[in-house]
């Protein structure tokens, strides 16, 4: 496993982990009625998620060109974290909407 590949995988994990934390915090803000903070957390989470997604897309492009001869548990973990963050985002949006309806 090359250092570049390992760095890319850990980059995905770091960015999408940050995104997931932001999405969870957004729900907590909405639960307390602070929808402005919830929106800010969602935006911050989206930005972090996008960075992780770009790294993943670069790896996929390298693989499609036959340039990526590596895979393994670390990439699977990174992709799992990517999907988890995406799922949390969808759920966070739904929870925020529910909290808005409850408080209005």
Tab-separated table of N, CA and C in Angstrom:
chain	number	residue	atom	x	y	z
A	1	UNK	N	0.859	-1.173	0.000
A	1	UNK	CA	0.000	0.000	0.000
A	1	UNK	C	0.903	1.234	0.000
A	2	UNK	N	0.679	2.111	-0.965
A	2	UNK	CA	1.500	3.313	-1.035
A	2	UNK	C	1.020	4.348	-0.017
A	3	UNK	N	1.919	5.231	0.329
A	3	UNK	CA	1.577	6.295	1.278
A	3	UNK	C	0.508	7.213	0.688
A	4	UNK	N	0.559	7.439	-0.620
A	4	UNK	CA	-0.432	8.311	-1.271
A	4	UNK	C	-1.836	7.708	-1.180
A	5	UNK	N	-1.933	6.416	-1.417
A	5	UNK	CA	-3.223	5.732	-1.325
A	5	UNK	C	-3.747	5.762	0.106
A	6	UNK	N	-2.867	5.472	1.042
A	6	UNK	CA	-3.244	5.471	2.451
A	6	UNK	C	-3.702	6.870	2.892
A	7	UNK	N	-2.987	7.888	2.459
A	7	UNK	CA	-3.350	9.267	2.788
A	7	UNK	C	-4.717	9.619	2.213
A	8	UNK	N	-4.975	9.174	0.987
A	8	UNK	CA	-6.278	9.442	0.364
A	8	UNK	C	-7.398	8.782	1.163
A	9	UNK	N	-7.205	7.539	1.545
A	9	UNK	CA	-8.234	6.825	2.317
A	9	UNK	C	-8.490	7.506	3.658
A	10	UNK	N	-7.403	7.878	4.342
A	10	UNK	CA	-7.581	8.559	5.628
A	10	UNK	C	-8.176	9.952	5.437
A	11	UNK	N	-7.922	10.576	4.293
A	11	UNK	CA	-8.562	11.859	3.980
A	11	UNK	C	-10.065	11.705	3.880
A	12	UNK	N	-10.493	10.660	3.182
A	12	UNK	CA	-11.940	10.384	3.079
A	12	UNK	C	-12.516	10.190	4.472
A	13	UNK	N	-11.884	9.340	5.253
A	13	UNK	CA	-12.380	9.030	6.602
A	13	UNK	C	-12.469	10.294	7.457
A	14	UNK	N	-11.458	11.133	7.374
A	14	UNK	CA	-11.431	12.360	8.175
A	14	UNK	C	-12.540	13.323	7.763
A	15	UNK	N	-12.635	13.600	6.467
A	15	UNK	CA	-13.638	14.556	5.995
A	15	UNK	C	-15.062	14.076	6.255
A	16	UNK	N	-15.341	12.821	5.936
A	16	UNK	CA	-16.728	12.368	6.116
A	16	UNK	C	-17.054	12.142	7.584
A	17	UNK	N	-16.046	11.865	8.405
A	17	UNK	CA	-16.284	11.788	9.846
A	17	UNK	C	-16.662	13.150	10.402
A	18	UNK	N	-15.980	14.173	9.918
A	18	UNK	CA	-16.323	15.547	10.299
A	18	UNK	C	-17.738	15.876	9.841
A	19	UNK	N	-18.052	15.490	8.611
A	19	UNK	CA	-19.387	15.758	8.072
A	19	UNK	C	-20.459	15.095	8.933
A	20	UNK	N	-20.257	13.820	9.251
A	20	UNK	CA	-21.244	13.105	10.065
A	20	UNK	C	-21.423	13.783	11.422
A	21	UNK	N	-20.333	14.213	12.030
A	21	UNK	CA	-20.426	14.914	13.321
A	21	UNK	C	-21.228	16.203	13.182
A	22	UNK	N	-21.010	16.931	12.096
A	22	UNK	CA	-21.773	18.168	11.858
A	22	UNK	C	-23.255	17.869	11.697
A	23	UNK	N	-23.576	16.813	10.963
A	23	UNK	CA	-24.980	16.458	10.742
A	23	UNK	C	-25.657	16.077	12.058
A	24	UNK	N	-24.956	15.339	12.885
A	24	UNK	CA	-25.504	14.970	14.199
A	24	UNK	C	-25.693	16.220	15.054
A	25	UNK	N	-24.729	17.115	15.031
A	25	UNK	CA	-24.838	18.355	15.803
A	25	UNK	C	-25.985	19.210	15.280
A	26	UNK	N	-26.205	19.185	13.979
A	26	UNK	CA	-27.318	19.943	13.393
A	26	UNK	C	-28.652	19.465	13.968
A	27	UNK	N	-28.812	18.169	14.107
A	27	UNK	CA	-30.046	17.625	14.690
A	27	UNK	C	-30.177	18.071	16.141
A	28	UNK	N	-29.079	18.050	16.877
A	28	UNK	CA	-29.114	18.490	18.271
A	28	UNK	C	-29.496	19.964	18.367
A	29	UNK	N	-28.990	20.785	17.458
A	29	UNK	CA	-29.348	22.212	17.442
A	29	UNK	C	-30.838	22.374	17.151
A	30	UNK	N	-31.323	21.625	16.172
A	30	UNK	CA	-32.744	21.708	15.819
A	30	UNK	C	-33.620	21.250	16.981
A	31	UNK	N	-33.181	20.236	17.679
A	31	UNK	CA	-33.926	19.732	18.833
A	31	UNK	C	-34.107	20.816	19.879
A	32	UNK	N	-33.096	21.694	19.985
A	32	UNK	CA	-33.166	22.804	20.941
A	32	UNK	C	-33.820	24.037	20.335
A	33	UNK	N	-34.279	23.938	19.089
A	33	UNK	CA	-34.971	25.053	18.451
A	33	UNK	C	-34.055	26.065	17.778
A	34	UNK	N	-32.779	25.774	17.711
A	34	UNK	CA	-31.825	26.692	17.085
A	34	UNK	C	-31.611	26.277	15.627
A	35	UNK	N	-32.550	26.679	14.785
A	35	UNK	CA	-32.533	26.247	13.393
A	35	UNK	C	-31.469	26.961	12.568
A	36	UNK	N	-31.094	28.146	12.996
A	36	UNK	CA	-30.010	28.848	12.315
A	36	UNK	C	-28.697	28.083	12.506
A	37	UNK	N	-28.433	27.659	13.725
A	37	UNK	CA	-27.224	26.868	14.003
A	37	UNK	C	-27.291	25.515	13.297
A	38	UNK	N	-28.483	24.928	13.249
A	38	UNK	CA	-28.660	23.649	12.553
A	38	UNK	C	-28.314	23.798	11.076
A	39	UNK	N	-28.784	24.880	10.479
A	39	UNK	CA	-28.491	25.136	9.072
A	39	UNK	C	-26.990	25.334	8.852
A	40	UNK	N	-26.347	26.041	9.759
A	40	UNK	CA	-24.905	26.269	9.649
A	40	UNK	C	-24.137	24.948	9.771
A	41	UNK	N	-24.581	24.093	10.671
A	41	UNK	CA	-23.930	22.788	10.829
A	41	UNK	C	-24.128	21.918	9.588
A	42	UNK	N	-25.305	21.982	9.002
A	42	UNK	CA	-25.556	21.217	7.778
A	42	UNK	C	-24.650	21.715	6.654
A	43	UNK	N	-24.494	23.033	6.554
A	43	UNK	CA	-23.638	23.607	5.516
A	43	UNK	C	-22.188	23.178	5.726
A	44	UNK	N	-21.732	23.257	6.954
A	44	UNK	CA	-20.362	22.847	7.273
A	44	UNK	C	-20.175	21.355	6.974
A	45	UNK	N	-21.173	20.574	7.316
A	45	UNK	CA	-21.113	19.139	7.033
A	45	UNK	C	-21.085	18.854	5.547
A	46	UNK	N	-21.885	19.585	4.789
A	46	UNK	CA	-21.900	19.415	3.334
A	46	UNK	C	-20.530	19.726	2.728
A	47	UNK	N	-19.895	20.778	3.230
A	47	UNK	CA	-18.573	21.159	2.716
A	47	UNK	C	-17.545	20.066	3.002
A	48	UNK	N	-17.561	19.529	4.201
A	48	UNK	CA	-16.626	18.456	4.562
A	48	UNK	C	-16.920	17.196	3.747
A	49	UNK	N	-18.206	16.873	3.609
A	49	UNK	CA	-18.587	15.688	2.847
A	49	UNK	C	-18.108	15.812	1.399
A	50	UNK	N	-18.267	16.986	0.826
A	50	UNK	CA	-17.844	17.215	-0.555
A	50	UNK	C	-16.354	16.965	-0.721
A	51	UNK	N	-15.560	17.413	0.242
A	51	UNK	CA	-14.110	17.176	0.172
A	51	UNK	C	-13.807	15.677	0.175
A	52	UNK	N	-14.440	14.948	1.059
A	52	UNK	CA	-14.247	13.497	1.107
A	52	UNK	C	-14.716	12.822	-0.166
A	53	UNK	N	-15.822	13.298	-0.696
A	53	UNK	CA	-16.372	12.736	-1.924
A	53	UNK	C	-15.423	12.976	-3.098
A	54	UNK	N	-14.798	14.146	-3.146
A	54	UNK	CA	-13.848	14.446	-4.220
A	54	UNK	C	-12.649	13.487	-4.182
A	55	UNK	N	-12.146	13.224	-2.997
A	55	UNK	CA	-11.030	12.287	-2.870
A	55	UNK	C	-11.452	10.909	-3.368
A	56	UNK	N	-12.650	10.495	-2.972
A	56	UNK	CA	-13.163	9.190	-3.397
A	56	UNK	C	-13.327	9.149	-4.910
A	57	UNK	N	-13.851	10.210	-5.485
A	57	UNK	CA	-14.031	10.268	-6.938
A	57	UNK	C	-12.685	10.184	-7.655
A	58	UNK	N	-11.665	10.821	-7.086
A	58	UNK	CA	-10.324	10.737	-7.677
A	58	UNK	C	-9.809	9.295	-7.663
A	59	UNK	N	-10.031	8.590	-6.561
A	59	UNK	CA	-9.615	7.192	-6.496
A	59	UNK	C	-10.369	6.346	-7.523
A	60	UNK	N	-11.657	6.608	-7.672
A	60	UNK	CA	-12.446	5.869	-8.660
A	60	UNK	C	-11.952	6.133	-10.081
A	61	UNK	N	-11.603	7.386	-10.361
A	61	UNK	CA	-11.079	7.734	-11.687
A	61	UNK	C	-9.745	7.034	-11.936
A	62	UNK	N	-8.884	7.013	-10.925
A	62	UNK	CA	-7.605	6.312	-11.064
A	62	UNK	C	-7.837	4.829	-11.343
A	63	UNK	N	-8.790	4.258	-10.628
A	63	UNK	CA	-9.107	2.847	-10.810
A	63	UNK	C	-9.646	2.597	-12.224
A	64	UNK	N	-10.511	3.474	-12.713
A	64	UNK	CA	-11.083	3.317	-14.056
A	64	UNK	C	-10.008	3.403	-15.137
A	65	UNK	N	-8.969	4.170	-14.884
A	65	UNK	CA	-7.871	4.297	-15.843
A	65	UNK	C	-6.839	3.179	-15.683
A	66	UNK	N	-7.075	2.279	-14.735
A	66	UNK	CA	-6.145	1.188	-14.494
A	66	UNK	C	-4.910	1.603	-13.725
A	67	UNK	N	-4.969	2.756	-13.090
A	67	UNK	CA	-3.808	3.279	-12.365
A	67	UNK	C	-3.801	2.891	-10.891
A	68	UNK	N	-4.896	2.375	-10.415
A	68	UNK	CA	-4.999	2.050	-8.990
A	68	UNK	C	-4.940	0.538	-8.839
A	69	UNK	N	-3.862	0.068	-8.306
A	69	UNK	CA	-3.678	-1.364	-8.115
A	69	UNK	C	-3.811	-1.744	-6.647
A	70	UNK	N	-4.456	-0.876	-5.903
A	70	UNK	CA	-4.566	-1.107	-4.471
A	70	UNK	C	-6.030	-1.100	-4.046
A	71	UNK	N	-6.291	-1.816	-3.033
A	71	UNK	CA	-7.602	-1.793	-2.378
A	71	UNK	C	-7.375	-2.368	-0.993
A	72	UNK	N	-8.380	-2.857	-0.396
A	72	UNK	CA	-8.215	-3.467	0.908
A	72	UNK	C	-9.140	-2.893	1.947
A	73	UNK	N	-8.895	-3.313	3.147
A	73	UNK	CA	-9.767	-2.973	4.270
A	73	UNK	C	-9.852	-1.475	4.502
A	74	UNK	N	-8.747	-0.758	4.346
A	74	UNK	CA	-8.778	0.681	4.617
A	74	UNK	C	-9.695	1.409	3.632
A	75	UNK	N	-9.680	1.006	2.360
A	75	UNK	CA	-10.574	1.626	1.380
A	75	UNK	C	-12.021	1.240	1.670
A	76	UNK	N	-12.235	-0.008	2.038
A	76	UNK	CA	-13.604	-0.424	2.382
A	76	UNK	C	-14.122	0.366	3.566
A	77	UNK	N	-13.265	0.595	4.551
A	77	UNK	CA	-13.657	1.384	5.718
A	77	UNK	C	-13.979	2.826	5.305
A	78	UNK	N	-13.153	3.393	4.453
A	78	UNK	CA	-13.378	4.761	3.990
A	78	UNK	C	-14.710	4.866	3.253
A	79	UNK	N	-14.986	3.897	2.395
A	79	UNK	CA	-16.248	3.919	1.655
A	79	UNK	C	-17.442	3.698	2.577
A	80	UNK	N	-17.271	2.861	3.578
A	80	UNK	CA	-18.328	2.649	4.574
A	80	UNK	C	-18.630	3.941	5.317
A	81	UNK	N	-17.586	4.657	5.699
A	81	UNK	CA	-17.767	5.927	6.400
A	81	UNK	C	-18.435	6.958	5.491
A	82	UNK	N	-18.085	6.947	4.217
A	82	UNK	CA	-18.693	7.847	3.235
A	82	UNK	C	-20.202	7.606	3.155
A	83	UNK	N	-20.580	6.339	3.037
A	83	UNK	CA	-22.008	6.007	2.951
A	83	UNK	C	-22.726	6.325	4.255
A	84	UNK	N	-22.062	6.094	5.372
A	84	UNK	CA	-22.659	6.386	6.672
A	84	UNK	C	-22.945	7.880	6.817
A	85	UNK	N	-21.984	8.699	6.423
A	85	UNK	CA	-22.184	10.157	6.513
A	85	UNK	C	-23.321	10.597	5.615
A	86	UNK	N	-23.408	10.008	4.431
A	86	UNK	CA	-24.487	10.369	3.510
A	86	UNK	C	-25.850	10.002	4.109
A	87	UNK	N	-25.913	8.853	4.750
A	87	UNK	CA	-27.158	8.423	5.404
A	87	UNK	C	-27.517	9.362	6.550
A	88	UNK	N	-26.519	9.725	7.360
A	88	UNK	CA	-26.765	10.660	8.454
A	88	UNK	C	-27.282	11.992	7.927
A	89	UNK	N	-26.773	12.423	6.785
A	89	UNK	CA	-27.220	13.693	6.212
A	89	UNK	C	-28.707	13.647	5.894
A	90	UNK	N	-29.123	12.586	5.244
A	90	UNK	CA	-30.540	12.432	4.881
A	90	UNK	C	-31.402	12.416	6.147
A	91	UNK	N	-30.986	11.661	7.133
A	91	UNK	CA	-31.749	11.594	8.383
A	91	UNK	C	-31.763	12.936	9.109
A	92	UNK	N	-30.645	13.640	9.090
A	92	UNK	CA	-30.581	14.949	9.741
A	92	UNK	C	-31.572	15.915	9.104
A	93	UNK	N	-31.628	15.925	7.773
A	93	UNK	CA	-32.594	16.801	7.095
A	93	UNK	C	-34.014	16.489	7.548
A	94	UNK	N	-34.336	15.212	7.631
A	94	UNK	CA	-35.686	14.801	8.035
A	94	UNK	C	-35.977	15.200	9.483
A	95	UNK	N	-35.036	14.957	10.384
A	95	UNK	CA	-35.235	15.323	11.782
A	95	UNK	C	-35.406	16.825	11.947
A	96	UNK	N	-34.610	17.587	11.233
A	96	UNK	CA	-34.715	19.044	11.328
A	96	UNK	C	-36.096	19.501	10.888
A	97	UNK	N	-36.605	18.928	9.810
A	97	UNK	CA	-37.948	19.288	9.346
A	97	UNK	C	-39.012	18.918	10.382
A	98	UNK	N	-38.849	17.786	11.024
A	98	UNK	CA	-39.797	17.358	12.062
A	98	UNK	C	-39.741	18.326	13.233
A	99	UNK	N	-38.546	18.695	13.675
A	99	UNK	CA	-38.417	19.655	14.783
A	99	UNK	C	-39.009	21.014	14.414
A	100	UNK	N	-38.855	21.416	13.171
A	100	UNK	CA	-39.453	22.693	12.742
A	100	UNK	C	-40.969	22.616	12.847
A	101	UNK	N	-41.562	21.514	12.437
A	101	UNK	CA	-43.015	21.369	12.509
A	101	UNK	C	-43.506	21.297	13.952
A	102	UNK	N	-42.747	20.647	14.788
A	102	UNK	CA	-43.137	20.518	16.196
A	102	UNK	C	-43.132	21.872	16.898
A	103	UNK	N	-42.155	22.716	16.547
A	103	UNK	CA	-42.013	23.992	17.252
A	103	UNK	C	-42.817	25.123	16.631
A	104	UNK	N	-43.402	24.881	15.463
A	104	UNK	CA	-44.165	25.983	14.851
A	104	UNK	C	-45.646	25.876	15.115
